[in-house]
Coordinates of C-alpha atoms in Angstrom, one line a residue:
Chain A
M1 CA -0.1 0.2 0.0
Q2 CA 2.9 2.2 0.9
Y3 CA 4.2 1.6 -2.3
V4 CA 1.0 2.5 -4.1
L5 CA 0.8 6.0 -2.3
K6 CA 4.4 6.6 -3.0
K7 CA 4.2 5.7 -6.8
T8 CA 0.9 7.5 -6.8
G9 CA 2.7 10.6 -5.5
V10 CA 5.4 10.4 -8.4
L11 CA 3.1 10.2 -10.8
I12 CA 1.6 13.4 -9.7
A13 CA 4.7 15.3 -9.6
T14 CA 5.8 13.9 -12.9
L15 CA 2.5 14.6 -14.6
L16 CA 2.6 18.4 -13.0
L17 CA 6.3 18.4 -14.3
V18 CA 5.4 16.8 -18.2
S19 CA 2.7 19.8 -18.3
L20 CA 4.9 22.4 -17.1
F21 CA 7.6 21.5 -19.4
A22 CA 4.9 21.2 -22.4
F23 CA 3.9 24.1 -22.0
L24 CA 7.1 26.7 -21.5
A25 CA 8.2 24.6 -24.7
F26 CA 5.3 26.2 -26.8
E27 CA 5.6 29.1 -24.6
I28 CA 9.7 30.1 -25.9
I29 CA 8.6 29.7 -29.3
P30 CA 9.4 33.0 -31.2
G31 CA 6.5 34.5 -33.0
D32 CA 3.4 36.5 -31.3
P33 CA 0.4 34.7 -31.9
T34 CA -1.2 37.8 -32.8
T35 CA 0.4 39.0 -35.4
M36 CA -0.7 34.9 -37.2
L37 CA -4.3 35.3 -35.6
L38 CA -5.1 38.5 -37.0
G39 CA -3.6 38.1 -40.3
S40 CA -4.3 40.9 -42.9
D41 CA -6.4 42.9 -40.2
Y42 CA -2.8 43.4 -38.9
T43 CA -2.4 46.7 -36.6
P44 CA -0.1 47.3 -33.2
E45 CA -3.3 48.7 -31.3
R46 CA -5.5 45.5 -32.5
A47 CA -2.2 43.1 -31.6
E48 CA -2.0 44.8 -28.3
A49 CA -5.7 44.8 -27.5
L50 CA -5.9 41.0 -28.3
R51 CA -2.8 39.9 -26.3
E52 CA -4.6 42.0 -23.3
S53 CA -7.9 40.1 -23.7
M54 CA -5.5 36.7 -24.4
G55 CA -4.1 37.3 -21.0
L56 CA -0.6 37.1 -23.1
N57 CA 1.0 39.8 -20.7
R58 CA 0.6 38.6 -17.6
N59 CA 3.8 36.5 -15.8
V60 CA 4.4 33.0 -17.3
F61 CA 3.3 31.1 -14.6
V62 CA 0.4 32.7 -13.5
R63 CA -0.7 31.7 -17.8
Y64 CA 0.7 28.2 -16.6
L65 CA -1.5 28.0 -14.2
S66 CA -4.5 29.2 -15.2
W67 CA -4.2 27.5 -18.4
L68 CA -3.7 23.3 -16.7
G69 CA -6.7 25.0 -14.1
A70 CA -8.8 25.4 -17.3
F71 CA -7.2 22.2 -19.0
L72 CA -8.4 19.8 -16.0
C73 CA -11.8 21.6 -16.6
G74 CA -12.1 21.0 -20.0
D75 CA -11.3 24.0 -21.1
M76 CA -8.2 23.8 -24.0
G77 CA -8.4 27.1 -25.3
T78 CA -9.0 28.3 -28.9
S79 CA -7.3 26.4 -32.3
Y80 CA -5.5 29.9 -34.4
S81 CA -5.9 27.8 -37.5
Y82 CA -9.7 26.3 -37.1
A83 CA -11.2 29.3 -34.9
M84 CA -13.0 27.1 -32.8
P85 CA -12.4 25.9 -29.2
V86 CA -9.8 22.9 -29.2
H87 CA -12.0 20.2 -27.5
E88 CA -13.8 21.0 -30.2
V89 CA -11.2 20.2 -32.8
L90 CA -10.3 17.5 -31.2
R91 CA -13.8 15.8 -31.3
G92 CA -14.1 12.5 -33.0
K93 CA -10.1 12.6 -33.2
V94 CA -9.3 10.8 -29.6
G95 CA -11.5 7.7 -30.1
V96 CA -10.0 6.8 -33.2
T97 CA -6.6 6.8 -32.1
A98 CA -7.9 5.1 -28.9
V99 CA -9.4 2.0 -31.1
L100 CA -6.2 2.3 -33.1
S101 CA -4.1 1.8 -30.0
V102 CA -5.8 -0.7 -28.3
M103 CA -5.9 -2.9 -31.5
S104 CA -2.4 -2.7 -32.1
W105 CA -2.0 -3.5 -27.9
V106 CA -4.7 -7.1 -29.0
L107 CA -2.1 -7.9 -31.7
V108 CA 0.9 -7.6 -30.2
T109 CA -0.4 -9.6 -27.6
A110 CA -1.8 -11.8 -29.7
L111 CA 0.7 -12.7 -32.0
S112 CA 3.9 -12.3 -29.5
L113 CA 2.6 -15.1 -26.5
P114 CA 1.8 -17.8 -29.3
L115 CA 5.2 -17.3 -31.3
G116 CA 7.4 -16.7 -28.4
V117 CA 6.5 -20.2 -26.6
A118 CA 6.5 -21.8 -30.3
L119 CA 10.0 -20.4 -31.1
V120 CA 11.2 -22.2 -28.1
R121 CA 9.1 -25.3 -28.2
Y122 CA 10.6 -25.8 -32.2
Q123 CA 13.9 -24.7 -31.0
S124 CA 16.1 -27.0 -32.8
K125 CA 13.5 -27.7 -35.8
P126 CA 14.4 -25.6 -38.9
F127 CA 10.7 -23.3 -37.6
G128 CA 12.8 -22.5 -34.7
K129 CA 16.3 -21.5 -36.3
I130 CA 14.2 -19.6 -39.0
G131 CA 12.3 -18.2 -37.2
V132 CA 14.5 -16.0 -34.8
S133 CA 16.6 -14.6 -37.7
V134 CA 13.1 -13.5 -39.3
N135 CA 12.4 -12.4 -35.8
Q136 CA 15.9 -10.7 -35.3
I137 CA 14.9 -8.7 -38.8
L138 CA 11.3 -7.8 -37.9
M139 CA 12.6 -5.8 -35.0
A140 CA 14.5 -3.4 -37.3
V141 CA 11.5 -2.7 -39.4
P142 CA 10.7 0.9 -38.6
P143 CA 6.6 0.9 -38.2
F144 CA 6.0 3.6 -41.1
F145 CA 7.4 1.4 -44.0
L146 CA 6.3 -1.4 -42.7
G147 CA 2.5 0.7 -43.5
I148 CA 4.1 1.2 -46.9
L149 CA 4.2 -2.2 -47.8
L150 CA 1.2 -3.2 -46.1
T151 CA -0.4 -0.7 -48.5
Y152 CA 1.1 -1.3 -51.4
L153 CA 0.3 -5.4 -50.9
F154 CA -2.9 -4.9 -49.5
G155 CA -4.2 -2.1 -50.9
L156 CA -2.9 -1.4 -54.5
L157 CA -2.2 -5.3 -55.6
L158 CA -4.7 -7.3 -53.0
K159 CA -7.1 -4.5 -53.1
V160 CA -8.4 -5.6 -49.9
F161 CA -9.1 -1.5 -48.6
T162 CA -8.7 1.5 -50.8
P163 CA -5.1 3.4 -49.1
G164 CA -6.9 7.2 -48.0
K165 CA -10.4 6.6 -47.9
F166 CA -11.3 5.9 -44.1
I167 CA -14.5 5.2 -42.7
P168 CA -15.8 6.7 -39.7
F169 CA -17.0 4.8 -37.2
E170 CA -20.8 6.9 -37.5
Q171 CA -20.9 5.2 -41.2
S172 CA -20.1 1.3 -40.5
V173 CA -18.4 0.5 -37.3
P174 CA -17.4 -3.2 -38.8
R175 CA -15.5 -1.2 -42.0
C176 CA -14.0 1.1 -40.2
L177 CA -12.7 -1.5 -37.7
G178 CA -11.1 -3.3 -41.4
Y179 CA -9.4 -0.1 -42.4
L180 CA -8.3 0.2 -38.6
F181 CA -6.8 -3.2 -39.0
F182 CA -4.2 -2.7 -41.7
P183 CA -2.1 0.1 -39.4
A184 CA -2.8 -1.6 -36.5
L185 CA -0.9 -4.4 -37.7
A186 CA 2.2 -2.2 -39.1
I187 CA 2.6 -0.7 -35.3
S188 CA 2.5 -4.3 -34.3
I189 CA 4.6 -6.6 -35.9
P190 CA 7.4 -5.1 -34.7
K191 CA 6.8 -4.5 -31.7
A192 CA 5.8 -7.9 -31.6
A193 CA 9.1 -9.1 -32.6
K194 CA 10.6 -7.4 -29.9
T195 CA 8.0 -9.0 -27.2
V196 CA 8.7 -12.3 -28.9
K197 CA 12.6 -11.5 -28.4
L198 CA 11.7 -11.2 -24.8
L199 CA 9.3 -13.9 -23.9
R200 CA 11.5 -16.3 -25.7
S201 CA 15.0 -15.1 -24.0
A202 CA 13.2 -15.3 -20.5
I203 CA 11.7 -19.3 -20.8
L204 CA 15.1 -20.4 -22.2
S205 CA 16.9 -18.8 -19.0
E206 CA 14.4 -19.7 -16.6
M207 CA 14.4 -23.3 -18.4
K208 CA 17.8 -23.3 -16.5
R209 CA 16.3 -23.3 -12.8
D210 CA 16.2 -26.5 -10.5
Y211 CA 12.6 -26.5 -10.6
V212 CA 12.8 -27.6 -14.2
L213 CA 15.2 -30.3 -13.2
T214 CA 12.1 -31.7 -11.0
A215 CA 9.9 -31.3 -13.4
Y216 CA 11.8 -33.4 -15.4
S217 CA 12.5 -35.8 -12.9
H218 CA 8.9 -36.2 -12.8
G219 CA 9.2 -37.6 -16.2
N220 CA 7.5 -34.5 -17.9
S221 CA 8.5 -34.0 -21.5
R222 CA 10.1 -30.7 -23.1
W223 CA 6.7 -29.7 -23.9
M224 CA 4.3 -30.0 -20.8
V225 CA 7.5 -28.7 -18.3
I226 CA 7.1 -25.3 -20.7
K227 CA 3.5 -25.5 -21.1
H228 CA 3.0 -25.7 -17.0
H229 CA 5.7 -25.1 -15.1
V230 CA 8.0 -22.2 -17.0
F231 CA 5.8 -20.4 -19.5
R232 CA 4.0 -18.7 -15.8
N233 CA 7.1 -17.9 -14.3
A234 CA 8.8 -16.2 -17.7
L235 CA 5.4 -14.5 -18.6
L236 CA 6.3 -11.9 -15.8
P237 CA 9.0 -9.6 -17.5
V238 CA 6.9 -9.7 -20.7
V239 CA 3.3 -8.5 -18.9
T240 CA 5.9 -6.0 -17.6
Y241 CA 6.7 -5.1 -21.4
L242 CA 3.1 -5.1 -22.5
A243 CA 1.9 -3.2 -19.4
M244 CA 4.5 -0.2 -20.7
S245 CA 4.2 -1.1 -24.7
L246 CA 0.8 0.8 -25.0
A247 CA 3.0 3.6 -24.4
D248 CA 5.4 3.2 -27.3
I249 CA 2.0 1.9 -29.3
V250 CA 0.4 5.5 -29.3
A251 CA 4.0 7.3 -30.4
S252 CA 4.0 5.4 -33.3
S253 CA 0.4 5.8 -33.9
I254 CA 1.3 9.3 -34.5
I255 CA 3.5 8.5 -37.6
V256 CA 1.1 5.5 -38.8
E257 CA -1.3 7.3 -39.1
Q258 CA 0.0 9.6 -41.3
V259 CA 0.7 6.6 -43.5
F260 CA -2.7 5.6 -43.7
V261 CA -4.1 8.8 -43.6
V262 CA -6.4 7.9 -40.4
P263 CA -7.7 11.0 -39.1
G264 CA -6.8 10.8 -35.6
L265 CA -4.9 12.6 -33.1
G266 CA -1.2 11.9 -34.6
R267 CA -2.4 13.7 -38.0
L268 CA -3.8 16.5 -36.0
L269 CA -1.1 16.7 -34.0
V270 CA 1.8 16.6 -36.5
A271 CA -0.7 19.1 -38.9
S272 CA -1.0 21.8 -35.8
I273 CA 2.8 21.6 -35.5
S274 CA 3.3 22.4 -39.4
N275 CA 0.9 25.0 -39.1
R276 CA 2.3 26.3 -35.9
D277 CA -1.2 25.4 -34.7
Y278 CA 0.3 25.9 -30.6
P279 CA -3.0 25.4 -28.5
V280 CA -4.1 22.6 -30.4
A281 CA -0.1 20.9 -30.1
L282 CA 0.2 22.2 -26.5
C283 CA -3.3 20.0 -25.9
I284 CA -2.7 16.7 -28.1
V285 CA 1.4 16.7 -26.6
V286 CA -0.2 16.9 -22.5
M287 CA -2.6 14.2 -23.8
I288 CA -0.5 11.7 -25.0
A289 CA 2.6 12.0 -22.9
S290 CA 0.0 11.4 -19.7
V291 CA -1.8 8.6 -21.3
V292 CA 1.9 7.3 -20.9
V293 CA 2.6 8.4 -17.7
V294 CA -0.4 6.9 -16.0
M295 CA 0.3 3.4 -18.8
N296 CA 3.7 3.4 -16.9
Y297 CA 2.7 4.0 -13.4
L298 CA -0.1 1.4 -13.9
A299 CA 2.7 -1.3 -15.6
D300 CA 4.9 -0.6 -12.4
I301 CA 1.7 -1.4 -10.1
L302 CA 0.8 -4.3 -12.2
T303 CA 3.8 -5.9 -11.8
Q304 CA 4.2 -5.1 -7.9
T305 CA 1.3 -7.0 -7.0
I306 CA 1.8 -9.9 -9.6
D307 CA 5.6 -10.1 -8.4
P308 CA 6.0 -10.4 -4.2
R309 CA 9.6 -10.2 -4.7
V310 CA 9.4 -7.2 -6.7
R311 CA 7.6 -5.4 -3.3
L312 CA 10.5 -6.7 -1.2
S313 CA 13.5 -5.2 -3.0
Chain B
M1 CA 34.5 -6.7 -23.0
I2 CA 33.9 -6.9 -27.1
N3 CA 33.7 -10.6 -27.8
I4 CA 34.5 -11.2 -31.7
K5 CA 33.5 -14.4 -31.7
D6 CA 29.7 -12.8 -31.1
R7 CA 27.1 -13.8 -33.6
N8 CA 25.5 -10.9 -33.4
F9 CA 28.6 -8.9 -33.2
R10 CA 29.8 -10.2 -36.3
I11 CA 26.7 -9.4 -38.4
G12 CA 26.0 -6.3 -36.7
A13 CA 29.9 -5.5 -37.8
G14 CA 29.3 -7.2 -41.3
I15 CA 26.4 -4.7 -42.2
T16 CA 27.6 -1.5 -40.8
L17 CA 30.8 -1.4 -42.9
V18 CA 29.0 -2.7 -46.1
M19 CA 27.0 0.4 -45.4
L20 CA 30.0 2.8 -44.5
L21 CA 31.9 1.6 -47.4
I22 CA 29.0 2.5 -49.3
I23 CA 28.5 5.9 -47.7
L24 CA 32.3 6.7 -48.3
I25 CA 32.4 5.6 -51.5
G26 CA 29.3 7.0 -52.4
L27 CA 31.2 10.7 -51.2
I28 CA 33.5 10.7 -54.5
W29 CA 31.4 8.5 -56.7
T30 CA 27.8 7.1 -57.5
P31 CA 27.0 6.1 -61.0
Y32 CA 24.8 8.6 -61.9
D33 CA 24.4 12.3 -60.3
P34 CA 21.7 11.9 -58.0
N35 CA 20.2 14.6 -58.5
A36 CA 20.6 14.9 -62.2
M37 CA 16.8 14.0 -63.6
N38 CA 16.3 12.5 -67.1
A39 CA 12.4 12.9 -69.0
A40 CA 13.4 9.8 -71.2
E41 CA 13.6 7.3 -68.4
K42 CA 10.9 8.5 -65.5
M43 CA 9.7 5.9 -63.5
T44 CA 12.4 2.8 -65.2
A45 CA 11.9 -0.4 -63.0
P46 CA 15.6 -2.0 -61.8
G47 CA 17.5 -2.9 -64.6
L48 CA 20.9 -2.8 -66.0
R49 CA 21.1 0.2 -66.8
H50 CA 19.5 1.7 -63.2
P51 CA 19.9 -0.8 -60.9
L52 CA 17.5 0.4 -58.5
G53 CA 15.5 1.8 -61.4
T54 CA 14.4 5.4 -61.1
D55 CA 12.0 7.9 -60.0
N56 CA 9.3 10.3 -61.1
F57 CA 11.8 12.8 -62.7
G58 CA 13.9 9.7 -64.1
R59 CA 16.9 10.2 -61.3
D60 CA 18.8 7.0 -60.5
I61 CA 17.6 5.7 -57.0
F62 CA 20.7 3.7 -56.5
S63 CA 22.7 6.8 -56.8
R64 CA 20.0 8.7 -54.6
V65 CA 20.1 6.0 -51.6
V66 CA 23.4 6.4 -51.3
Q67 CA 23.7 9.8 -51.2
G68 CA 20.6 9.5 -48.7
T69 CA 21.7 6.9 -46.6
G70 CA 25.2 8.7 -46.6
A71 CA 23.1 12.6 -45.2
T72 CA 21.0 10.2 -42.5
F73 CA 24.1 8.3 -41.7
L74 CA 25.6 11.8 -40.6
I75 CA 22.5 13.6 -39.0
A76 CA 22.8 10.3 -36.9
L77 CA 26.4 11.1 -36.4
C78 CA 26.2 14.5 -35.4
S79 CA 23.1 14.3 -33.1
V80 CA 24.8 10.6 -31.3
S81 CA 28.0 13.3 -30.7
I82 CA 26.0 15.5 -29.1
G83 CA 24.4 13.4 -26.4
L84 CA 27.2 11.6 -26.2
L85 CA 29.8 14.7 -25.0
V86 CA 27.2 16.5 -23.2
G87 CA 26.0 13.2 -21.5
L88 CA 29.8 12.3 -20.5
L89 CA 30.1 15.7 -19.2
V90 CA 26.9 15.8 -16.8
G91 CA 26.9 12.2 -15.7
G92 CA 31.3 12.4 -15.1
L93 CA 30.5 15.3 -13.0
T94 CA 27.0 14.2 -11.4
G95 CA 28.7 11.0 -10.8
Y96 CA 31.8 12.2 -9.6
Y97 CA 30.4 15.0 -7.3
G98 CA 27.0 13.2 -6.4
G99 CA 24.5 15.7 -4.1
W100 CA 22.1 17.6 -4.9
I101 CA 22.5 18.9 -8.2
D102 CA 22.9 14.9 -8.9
E103 CA 19.9 14.7 -7.5
V104 CA 18.0 16.6 -9.1
L105 CA 19.1 16.5 -12.8
M106 CA 18.3 12.6 -12.1
R107 CA 14.7 13.3 -11.7
L108 CA 14.4 15.4 -14.2
N109 CA 16.0 12.7 -16.7
D110 CA 13.6 10.2 -15.6
S111 CA 10.9 12.2 -16.0
I112 CA 12.2 13.4 -19.4
T113 CA 12.9 9.5 -20.6
A114 CA 8.9 9.3 -20.1
F115 CA 8.1 10.8 -22.7
P116 CA 8.4 8.5 -26.0
S117 CA 11.4 10.1 -27.9
L118 CA 9.4 10.9 -31.0
L119 CA 6.7 12.8 -29.2
L120 CA 9.7 15.0 -27.4
A121 CA 11.2 15.2 -31.5
L122 CA 7.9 16.9 -32.3
V123 CA 7.4 19.2 -29.5
L124 CA 11.3 19.9 -29.8
I125 CA 11.0 20.5 -33.9
A126 CA 7.9 22.7 -33.6
V127 CA 10.5 25.0 -31.1
F128 CA 13.3 25.2 -33.1
H129 CA 11.6 24.7 -36.6
T130 CA 12.2 22.5 -39.6
G131 CA 15.7 21.9 -41.1
K132 CA 18.9 20.2 -41.2
Y133 CA 20.8 21.5 -38.4
N134 CA 17.6 21.7 -35.9
I135 CA 16.9 18.2 -36.4
I136 CA 20.0 17.2 -35.2
L137 CA 20.2 19.6 -32.3
A138 CA 16.9 18.1 -31.2
L139 CA 17.8 14.6 -31.7
G140 CA 21.1 15.2 -29.5
I141 CA 19.1 17.0 -26.8
I142 CA 16.9 13.9 -26.7
F143 CA 19.8 11.9 -25.9
I144 CA 21.5 13.1 -23.6
P145 CA 19.3 11.8 -21.0
T146 CA 20.4 8.4 -21.7
F147 CA 24.0 8.8 -22.2
A148 CA 24.3 10.9 -19.0
R149 CA 22.2 8.3 -17.0
I150 CA 24.9 5.3 -18.6
V151 CA 27.9 7.4 -17.8
R152 CA 27.2 8.4 -14.2
M153 CA 26.3 5.0 -13.3
E154 CA 29.4 3.7 -14.1
V155 CA 31.3 7.2 -13.3
A156 CA 29.9 6.7 -9.7
R157 CA 31.0 2.6 -9.6
Q158 CA 34.9 3.8 -10.6
K159 CA 34.7 6.2 -7.7
S160 CA 35.2 3.3 -5.6
L161 CA 37.9 1.4 -7.3
D162 CA 41.2 1.0 -5.8
Y163 CA 43.2 2.5 -9.0
V164 CA 40.9 6.0 -8.3
A165 CA 41.9 6.1 -4.1
N166 CA 45.2 5.1 -5.6
A167 CA 45.6 8.8 -7.7
K168 CA 43.5 10.4 -5.3
L169 CA 46.9 9.4 -2.7
M170 CA 49.0 11.0 -5.0
G171 CA 47.3 13.8 -5.5
V172 CA 46.0 13.9 -8.9
K173 CA 43.5 16.6 -9.1
S174 CA 40.1 15.6 -9.0
M175 CA 39.2 17.1 -12.6
R176 CA 42.1 14.8 -13.9
I177 CA 41.2 12.1 -12.6
L178 CA 37.4 12.1 -13.7
F179 CA 38.6 13.0 -17.4
V180 CA 41.9 11.2 -17.6
H181 CA 41.7 8.2 -15.2
I182 CA 38.3 6.9 -15.3
M183 CA 36.9 8.2 -18.9
P184 CA 39.2 5.7 -20.9
N185 CA 37.4 3.0 -18.6
I186 CA 34.2 3.4 -19.1
L187 CA 34.5 3.5 -22.8
P188 CA 33.8 -0.5 -23.2
V189 CA 30.3 0.2 -21.7
L190 CA 29.6 3.0 -23.6
L191 CA 30.1 1.7 -26.9
S192 CA 26.5 -0.1 -27.0
T193 CA 25.0 2.8 -25.9
I194 CA 26.6 4.2 -28.8
A195 CA 25.7 1.7 -31.2
I196 CA 21.9 1.8 -29.9
G197 CA 22.0 5.1 -30.5
F198 CA 22.8 5.7 -33.8
N199 CA 19.7 2.9 -34.6
N200 CA 17.3 5.3 -32.5
A201 CA 19.1 8.1 -34.6
V202 CA 18.6 6.8 -37.7
L203 CA 14.7 5.6 -36.9
A204 CA 14.0 9.1 -35.6
E205 CA 15.3 11.4 -38.4
A206 CA 13.8 8.7 -41.3
S207 CA 10.5 9.2 -39.1
M208 CA 10.4 13.1 -38.6
S209 CA 11.4 13.6 -42.1
Y210 CA 8.5 11.5 -43.4
L211 CA 6.3 13.2 -41.4
G212 CA 7.7 16.2 -43.3
L213 CA 9.1 18.0 -39.8
G214 CA 12.8 16.6 -40.5
V215 CA 15.1 17.3 -43.5
Q216 CA 13.7 19.7 -45.7
P217 CA 14.4 19.9 -49.7
P218 CA 16.6 19.7 -51.4
D219 CA 18.7 18.4 -49.2
P220 CA 18.5 14.4 -48.9
S221 CA 17.2 12.5 -46.1
L222 CA 16.1 8.6 -46.4
G223 CA 12.8 9.5 -44.6
R224 CA 12.3 12.7 -47.1
M225 CA 12.8 10.0 -50.2
L226 CA 10.6 7.7 -48.6
N227 CA 7.7 10.7 -48.3
E228 CA 8.4 11.0 -51.9
A229 CA 8.0 7.6 -52.4
Q230 CA 5.2 6.9 -51.2
A231 CA 3.1 9.1 -53.8
Y232 CA 4.5 6.8 -56.2
L233 CA 3.6 3.7 -54.8
S234 CA 1.7 2.1 -57.6
R235 CA 3.6 3.5 -60.8
A236 CA 7.5 2.5 -58.7
P237 CA 7.1 0.7 -55.7
W238 CA 10.9 0.2 -56.4
Y239 CA 11.0 3.4 -55.3
A240 CA 9.7 2.8 -51.6
L241 CA 11.4 -0.5 -51.4
S242 CA 14.9 0.7 -51.9
V243 CA 14.5 3.6 -49.8
G244 CA 13.0 1.1 -46.9
L245 CA 15.8 -1.1 -47.6
A246 CA 18.6 0.8 -47.1
I247 CA 16.6 1.9 -43.4
I248 CA 16.3 -1.3 -42.7
L249 CA 20.2 -2.6 -43.1
L250 CA 21.5 0.7 -41.2
V251 CA 18.8 0.3 -37.9
L252 CA 19.4 -4.0 -37.7
G253 CA 23.4 -3.3 -38.5
F254 CA 23.8 -0.9 -35.5
G255 CA 21.0 -3.0 -33.2
L256 CA 22.8 -6.2 -33.7
L257 CA 26.0 -4.3 -33.1
S258 CA 24.6 -3.3 -29.8
E259 CA 23.5 -6.5 -28.7
G260 CA 26.4 -8.4 -29.6
L261 CA 28.6 -5.4 -27.9
G262 CA 26.0 -6.4 -24.9
G263 CA 24.0 -3.8 -24.5
E264 CA 20.2 -4.7 -23.9
S265 CA 18.6 -5.2 -26.6
H266 CA 16.4 -2.5 -27.6
A267 CA 13.6 -1.9 -26.0

């Protein structure tokens, strides 16, 4: 319990630090937002009046606190380029990225657990030997390049989906999920390859333990030993890794959304940085970073719940 | 420390050396001028005249990939150097002297590494704006915490060893102990971190330039070329494939090298 409290304290401090860092980063960007907002209507007097009404003349920490207060209440400011509240701009995008990320995560788990075990089970067979090398190569494939390959293979050659033609949820849920399957695959294959490698080496190092010898002496076959004794113990580091990997997945989705033209948070973030629409960019950065920090916190708690040994150290 | 017989190390070093050789030759000679357009040979498939085909302007893709690989490698080299040098300084000083600055910097380090590096790169690019030098600076800053953490840990470990106590007894100044006595000893541990740094730098540069937030035209880079190639995917798939393959080979080479040098596999 004390561990959880301590971790929660660190979590809140980290969240504040992360939001302050992001706020300050967008604060020191050279240039004045009023120039952009006023456009051709720019006069020094109007700019001054606008600056006053936006509160830009106040001290930076006062502004941070008022921004944070408003952010927590759901008021995220006004977008420069869309001239509407940021939460309106974000509407619908959060859901798309969330679905894409969860789907990728499920795929990583579904692919890596059986494959990791299979690579150990058939270690001395051609499948195991080739599999390890293929896995090593897949780890090095960047998700966005894999996305381009999948677009070519399934989009252009096999015509399973139309690249760039995203189908929104409102139109058809199954077809939307069908379109998101390919970006999810692009995100999850390299991640799954890393998980497979981790699981495989965890099982192999677990096989050297004494209890494995005992299990063999009871007449178990190698596969029985792996299935009933080793797998559960080898799973521990993998569970932590999988819990932490949701953060990485959200980050890769930023770029893979670009490949498949998925209208999610990532595409909006890249567009808002290119267009210097900083209120939107700041909001998305803080949201993604918070999800990452919270996920890592939950992973920590999860690890110590399932493995009491961590609590002692 | 370096196990030459290690399979990962051998394959990784092999791939990296071949890529470096191609980059070096590419500095002096490429089969065609990477920027020479040829209207008569637009989007020709790979063949004898053009080993990897030509792009939408009739430029030779092989020459362009060689040039782009060199540019991406140079960006990785510069950004890893920034991260390494600042990391050595910060990690060395905090590891050797400790104290409250050490505590504060390490907490800061932890909260920065909690960010996914791509997100951090995006924020820094929003601050610095796009371009070749800004992406080097942004990536360099991102690498500082990793190097600082490892250097700090190693310096703190070495500090308590006998040879340091010996040097102190002989009256060697602490700055000299740190930079002349300790630093050479932590180099072997740093090698695998440097290799993984290159791995991450290549990926990050390619990602950022692919998003249009990294290297800008007319500067070459693998990420930017992949972005261009995607538009011609249906008519010239070999363009995207060649560029992607170059990225994979760089990443694979450095990744295996890092594992072979005894590093943790990339997370």
